[in-house]
GROMACS .gro file of C-alpha atoms in nm:
model
  258
    1MET     CA    1   4.992  -4.717  -4.261
    2ALA     CA    2   4.876  -4.501  -4.544
    3ASP     CA    3   4.770  -4.144  -4.481
    4LYS     CA    4   4.403  -4.079  -4.516
    5ARG     CA    5   4.332  -3.760  -4.705
    6VAL     CA    6   4.007  -3.576  -4.754
    7ASP     CA    7   3.985  -3.435  -5.103
    8GLN     CA    8   3.838  -3.088  -5.111
    9THR     CA    9   3.671  -2.969  -5.428
   10PRO     CA   10   3.516  -2.633  -5.521
   11ASP     CA   11   3.175  -2.790  -5.454
   12ASP     CA   12   3.262  -2.782  -5.087
   13SER     CA   13   3.286  -2.408  -5.083
   14ARG     CA   14   3.040  -2.204  -4.882
   15ARG     CA   15   2.920  -2.027  -5.197
   16ARG     CA   16   2.813  -2.350  -5.366
   17PHE     CA   17   2.659  -2.479  -5.046
   18LEU     CA   18   2.441  -2.171  -5.019
   19LYS     CA   19   2.353  -2.185  -5.386
   20TYR     CA   20   2.238  -2.543  -5.387
   21THR     CA   21   2.065  -2.512  -5.050
   22GLY     CA   22   1.861  -2.221  -5.177
   23THR     CA   23   1.763  -2.416  -5.489
   24ALA     CA   24   1.676  -2.730  -5.296
   25ILE     CA   25   1.415  -2.559  -5.083
   26GLY     CA   26   1.239  -2.407  -5.376
   27GLY     CA   27   1.376  -2.061  -5.341
   28ALA     CA   28   1.223  -2.009  -5.001
   29VAL     CA   29   1.541  -1.849  -4.884
   30VAL     CA   30   1.603  -1.654  -5.202
   31GLY     CA   31   1.502  -1.297  -5.153
   32GLY     CA   32   1.607  -1.298  -4.793
   33VAL     CA   33   1.949  -1.243  -4.651
   34ILE     CA   34   2.090  -1.560  -4.811
   35GLY     CA   35   1.920  -1.484  -5.142
   36SER     CA   36   2.093  -1.151  -5.154
   37ALA     CA   37   2.428  -1.321  -5.112
   38ILE     CA   38   2.349  -1.568  -5.391
   39THR     CA   39   2.224  -1.320  -5.646
   40GLY     CA   40   2.499  -1.069  -5.630
   41GLY     CA   41   2.621  -1.022  -5.278
   42PHE     CA   42   2.508  -0.779  -5.016
   43LYS     CA   43   2.448  -0.457  -5.200
   44LYS     CA   44   2.447  -0.141  -5.003
   45LYS     CA   45   2.117   0.040  -5.041
   46ASN     CA   46   2.064   0.406  -5.009
   47ALA     CA   47   2.044   0.486  -4.642
   48ALA     CA   48   1.695   0.572  -4.529
   49PRO     CA   49   1.668   0.911  -4.364
   50ALA     CA   50   1.709   0.887  -3.991
   51PRO     CA   51   1.382   0.937  -3.809
   52SER     CA   52   1.353   1.263  -3.629
   53PRO     CA   53   1.419   1.219  -3.261
   54SER     CA   54   1.097   1.185  -3.068
   55PRO     CA   55   1.054   1.400  -2.762
   56ALA     CA   56   1.167   1.239  -2.440
   57PRO     CA   57   0.875   1.076  -2.261
   58GLN     CA   58   0.746   1.273  -1.971
   59ALA     CA   59   0.835   1.121  -1.637
   60GLN     CA   60   0.522   0.982  -1.481
   61ALA     CA   61   0.442   1.078  -1.128
   62SER     CA   62   0.504   0.796  -0.885
   63VAL     CA   63   0.189   0.612  -0.785
   64ASP     CA   64   0.123   0.510  -0.425
   65PHE     CA   65  -0.055   0.177  -0.460
   66ASN     CA   66  -0.119   0.175  -0.084
   67VAL     CA   67  -0.386   0.439  -0.139
   68ALA     CA   68  -0.649   0.187  -0.241
   69PRO     CA   69  -0.935   0.035  -0.036
   70MET     CA   70  -0.905  -0.337   0.030
   71PHE     CA   71  -1.205  -0.383   0.261
   72PHE     CA   72  -1.429  -0.076   0.296
   73ASN     CA   73  -1.684   0.025   0.039
   74GLN     CA   74  -1.688   0.388  -0.068
   75ALA     CA   75  -1.943   0.499   0.194
   76GLN     CA   76  -1.763   0.325   0.479
   77MET     CA   77  -1.433   0.476   0.372
   78ALA     CA   78  -1.581   0.826   0.375
   79ILE     CA   79  -1.733   0.783   0.723
   80ALA     CA   80  -1.411   0.633   0.860
   81GLU     CA   81  -1.208   0.922   0.720
   82ALA     CA   82  -1.445   1.184   0.865
   83ALA     CA   83  -1.453   1.019   1.209
   84ALA     CA   84  -1.074   0.974   1.215
   85GLU     CA   85  -1.026   1.342   1.128
   86ARG     CA   86  -1.230   1.446   1.433
   87ILE     CA   87  -1.022   1.220   1.659
   88PHE     CA   88  -0.695   1.350   1.512
   89PRO     CA   89  -0.781   1.683   1.344
   90LYS     CA   90  -0.557   1.907   1.143
   91ASP     CA   91  -0.421   2.201   1.340
   92GLU     CA   92  -0.122   2.436   1.357
   93SER     CA   93   0.103   2.142   1.448
   94GLY     CA   94   0.045   1.958   1.123
   95PRO     CA   95  -0.194   1.750   0.911
   96GLY     CA   96  -0.488   1.553   1.041
   97ALA     CA   97  -0.591   1.192   0.996
   98ALA     CA   98  -0.751   1.252   0.656
   99GLU     CA   99  -0.436   1.400   0.503
  100LEU     CA  100  -0.223   1.129   0.663
  101GLY     CA  101  -0.428   0.854   0.497
  102VAL     CA  102  -0.535   0.697   0.826
  103ALA     CA  103  -0.856   0.556   0.678
  104PHE     CA  104  -0.647   0.347   0.438
  105TYR     CA  105  -0.445   0.210   0.730
  106ILE     CA  106  -0.767   0.107   0.908
  107ASP     CA  107  -0.904  -0.043   0.587
  108HIS     CA  108  -0.589  -0.249   0.532
  109GLN     CA  109  -0.592  -0.377   0.890
  110LEU     CA  110  -0.950  -0.494   0.856
  111ALA     CA  111  -0.859  -0.673   0.533
  112SER     CA  112  -0.574  -0.856   0.707
  113PRO     CA  113  -0.591  -1.165   0.933
  114TRP     CA  114  -0.611  -0.922   1.226
  115GLY     CA  115  -0.953  -0.812   1.103
  116VAL     CA  116  -1.094  -1.162   1.144
  117ASN     CA  117  -0.926  -1.228   1.482
  118ALA     CA  118  -0.704  -1.492   1.324
  119ARG     CA  119  -0.479  -1.524   1.629
  120THR     CA  120  -0.741  -1.467   1.898
  121TYR     CA  121  -0.904  -1.736   2.108
  122ARG     CA  122  -1.259  -1.751   1.972
  123MET     CA  123  -1.438  -2.015   2.181
  124GLY     CA  124  -1.726  -1.912   2.408
  125PRO     CA  125  -1.882  -1.845   2.642
  126PHE     CA  126  -1.874  -1.474   2.559
  127VAL     CA  127  -1.951  -1.310   2.890
  128LYS     CA  128  -1.927  -0.948   2.990
  129GLY     CA  129  -1.606  -0.894   3.182
  130GLU     CA  130  -1.515  -0.649   3.453
  131VAL     CA  131  -1.407  -0.298   3.365
  132THR     CA  132  -1.045  -0.391   3.427
  133GLN     CA  133  -1.068  -0.699   3.206
  134GLY     CA  134  -1.162  -0.533   2.878
  135ASP     CA  135  -1.392  -0.676   2.616
  136TYR     CA  136  -1.418  -1.030   2.485
  137LEU     CA  137  -1.638  -0.995   2.180
  138SER     CA  138  -1.849  -1.252   2.003
  139ILE     CA  139  -1.804  -1.060   1.677
  140GLN     CA  140  -1.490  -1.012   1.474
  141ARG     CA  141  -1.297  -0.686   1.461
  142HIS     CA  142  -1.398  -0.599   1.107
  143GLU     CA  143  -1.763  -0.646   1.211
  144LEU     CA  144  -1.715  -0.421   1.515
  145ILE     CA  145  -1.571  -0.141   1.303
  146THR     CA  146  -1.818  -0.162   1.015
  147MET     CA  147  -2.116  -0.187   1.251
  148GLY     CA  148  -1.979   0.103   1.455
  149LEU     CA  149  -1.946   0.316   1.143
  150GLN     CA  150  -2.303   0.226   1.049
  151SER     CA  151  -2.417   0.332   1.398
  152LEU     CA  152  -2.248   0.669   1.343
  153GLU     CA  153  -2.440   0.705   1.017
  154ASP     CA  154  -2.775   0.592   1.164
  155THR     CA  155  -2.743   0.824   1.463
  156SER     CA  156  -2.650   1.113   1.237
  157LYS     CA  157  -2.954   1.065   1.017
  158SER     CA  158  -3.194   1.021   1.306
  159LYS     CA  159  -3.063   1.321   1.501
  160TYR     CA  160  -2.965   1.564   1.224
  161SER     CA  161  -3.130   1.419   0.911
  162LYS     CA  162  -2.789   1.420   0.741
  163SER     CA  163  -2.513   1.178   0.664
  164PHE     CA  164  -2.225   1.179   0.913
  165VAL     CA  165  -1.986   1.316   0.652
  166GLU     CA  166  -2.222   1.612   0.593
  167LEU     CA  167  -2.233   1.723   0.956
  168ALA     CA  168  -2.052   2.021   1.100
  169PRO     CA  169  -1.742   1.929   1.304
  170GLU     CA  170  -1.916   2.007   1.635
  171GLU     CA  171  -2.208   1.780   1.539
  172GLN     CA  172  -1.969   1.498   1.450
  173ASP     CA  173  -1.795   1.550   1.784
  174ALA     CA  174  -2.128   1.524   1.968
  175ILE     CA  175  -2.203   1.183   1.813
  176LEU     CA  176  -1.852   1.054   1.875
  177THR     CA  177  -1.875   1.172   2.237
  178SER     CA  178  -2.197   0.974   2.280
  179MET     CA  179  -2.017   0.674   2.132
  180GLU     CA  180  -1.726   0.718   2.373
  181LYS     CA  181  -1.962   0.731   2.671
  182GLY     CA  182  -2.140   0.414   2.564
  183GLU     CA  183  -2.472   0.591   2.509
  184ILE     CA  184  -2.508   0.435   2.162
  185ASN     CA  185  -2.529   0.060   2.109
  186VAL     CA  186  -2.364  -0.103   1.810
  187VAL     CA  187  -2.511  -0.456   1.807
  188ASN     CA  188  -2.599  -0.739   2.048
  189GLY     CA  189  -2.510  -0.544   2.359
  190VAL     CA  190  -2.183  -0.416   2.216
  191THR     CA  191  -2.174  -0.050   2.311
  192GLY     CA  192  -2.040   0.244   2.119
  193LYS     CA  193  -1.767   0.271   2.381
  194THR     CA  194  -1.619  -0.059   2.265
  195PHE     CA  195  -1.625   0.061   1.907
  196PHE     CA  196  -1.483   0.404   1.992
  197ASN     CA  197  -1.194   0.265   2.195
  198GLN     CA  198  -1.091   0.025   1.918
  199PHE     CA  199  -1.138   0.285   1.646
  200ARG     CA  200  -0.932   0.543   1.834
  201VAL     CA  201  -0.645   0.295   1.873
  202LEU     CA  202  -0.655   0.230   1.499
  203VAL     CA  203  -0.650   0.603   1.426
  204MET     CA  204  -0.342   0.661   1.639
  205GLU     CA  205  -0.170   0.360   1.484
  206GLY     CA  206  -0.246   0.500   1.138
  207VAL     CA  207  -0.097   0.836   1.231
  208TYR     CA  208   0.232   0.697   1.361
  209SER     CA  209   0.284   0.356   1.197
  210ASP     CA  210   0.529   0.298   0.915
  211PRO     CA  211   0.389   0.433   0.584
  212LEU     CA  212   0.436   0.085   0.442
  213TYR     CA  213   0.107  -0.009   0.610
  214GLY     CA  214  -0.104   0.264   0.454
  215GLY     CA  215  -0.107   0.557   0.698
  216ASN     CA  216   0.142   0.825   0.806
  217LYS     CA  217   0.158   0.954   0.451
  218ASN     CA  218   0.499   1.093   0.353
  219MET     CA  219   0.605   1.024   0.714
  220LEU     CA  220   0.438   1.350   0.819
  221GLY     CA  221   0.318   1.195   1.143
  222TRP     CA  222   0.679   1.116   1.235
  223LYS     CA  223   0.802   1.455   1.121
  224MET     CA  224   0.559   1.629   1.357
  225ARG     CA  225   0.721   1.439   1.644
  226LYS     CA  226   1.074   1.455   1.502
  227TYR     CA  227   1.073   1.076   1.515
  228PRO     CA  228   1.351   0.923   1.302
  229GLY     CA  229   1.156   0.620   1.186
  230ASN     CA  230   1.346   0.306   1.093
  231GLN     CA  231   1.711   0.407   1.079
  232MET     CA  232   1.976   0.147   1.003
  233SER     CA  233   2.207   0.276   1.277
  234TYR     CA  234   2.247   0.550   1.536
  235ALA     CA  235   2.620   0.501   1.576
  236GLU     CA  236   2.705   0.849   1.449
  237ILE     CA  237   2.494   1.030   1.710
  238MET     CA  238   2.513   0.800   2.012
  239ASP     CA  239   2.786   1.010   2.179
  240LYS     CA  240   2.610   1.343   2.125
  241ASP     CA  241   2.448   1.512   2.424
  242GLN     CA  242   2.208   1.732   2.230
  243PHE     CA  243   1.903   1.616   2.037
  244VAL     CA  244   1.982   1.537   1.675
  245ALA     CA  245   1.700   1.579   1.421
  246MET     CA  246   1.715   1.313   1.152
  247GLU     CA  247   1.526   1.276   0.827
  248PRO     CA  248   1.290   0.983   0.898
  249ARG     CA  249   1.322   0.660   0.703
  250SER     CA  250   1.057   0.402   0.623
  251LEU     CA  251   1.096   0.026   0.598
  252HIS     CA  252   1.031   0.080   0.228
  253ASP     CA  253   1.346   0.295   0.204
  254HIS     CA  254   1.562   0.007   0.326
  255TYR     CA  255   1.397  -0.233   0.083
  256ALA     CA  256   1.442   0.006  -0.209
  257ALA     CA  257   1.810   0.057  -0.120
  258HIS     CA  258   1.876  -0.312  -0.171
   0.00000   0.00000   0.00000
């Protein structure tokens, strides 16, 4: 059987291929990289002066996106922060609720399914229970808190002709005490005591919860109590008799480490 041979001619060279291809498309390629190869090869041009090095960009401060209202308007946020500060004030032991960002924790809870009683039985009748039974409200939690804050504001203006946030600490305490005693109604028979009890629980949660949820800023609430937060393991200290102080860790720290 005869050998089949493929004859190669100079026309098959890469140079001729590029030349004829450039001509066939009307010179569209000529002038570009291929055109330079056709018309005399790649000629080295004078090197352009290197640009002067630009100053290194300044490192931007980290932004805490948790510090942003999701439910409250500006006025409600201010009242909540002022009331929370009186329940957990700053003293020689450490920061108060305002510095710890407790109002943001409360705001985020009200914006969550918890705020609309998503997992709570909501069918009536809504009757007043015994003291030992607690409250079974016809309104949702976010309504209780916002209406309670509005009651603080209304009482402040009627009694002192000022907004709650403008009052002296002792005046704010007097209104909150009236709320705690149930002397101020919120709405539809819901007393200030119901509001105060729920609000106080939220304040304490905001002081000591994981910072991931909006409060306990910089874990200062934990640091005041020497609480270690969410450690991965205590194996290294389990056999120690004395108390071991540990730098607290947030759930965010574990996420960032992975």
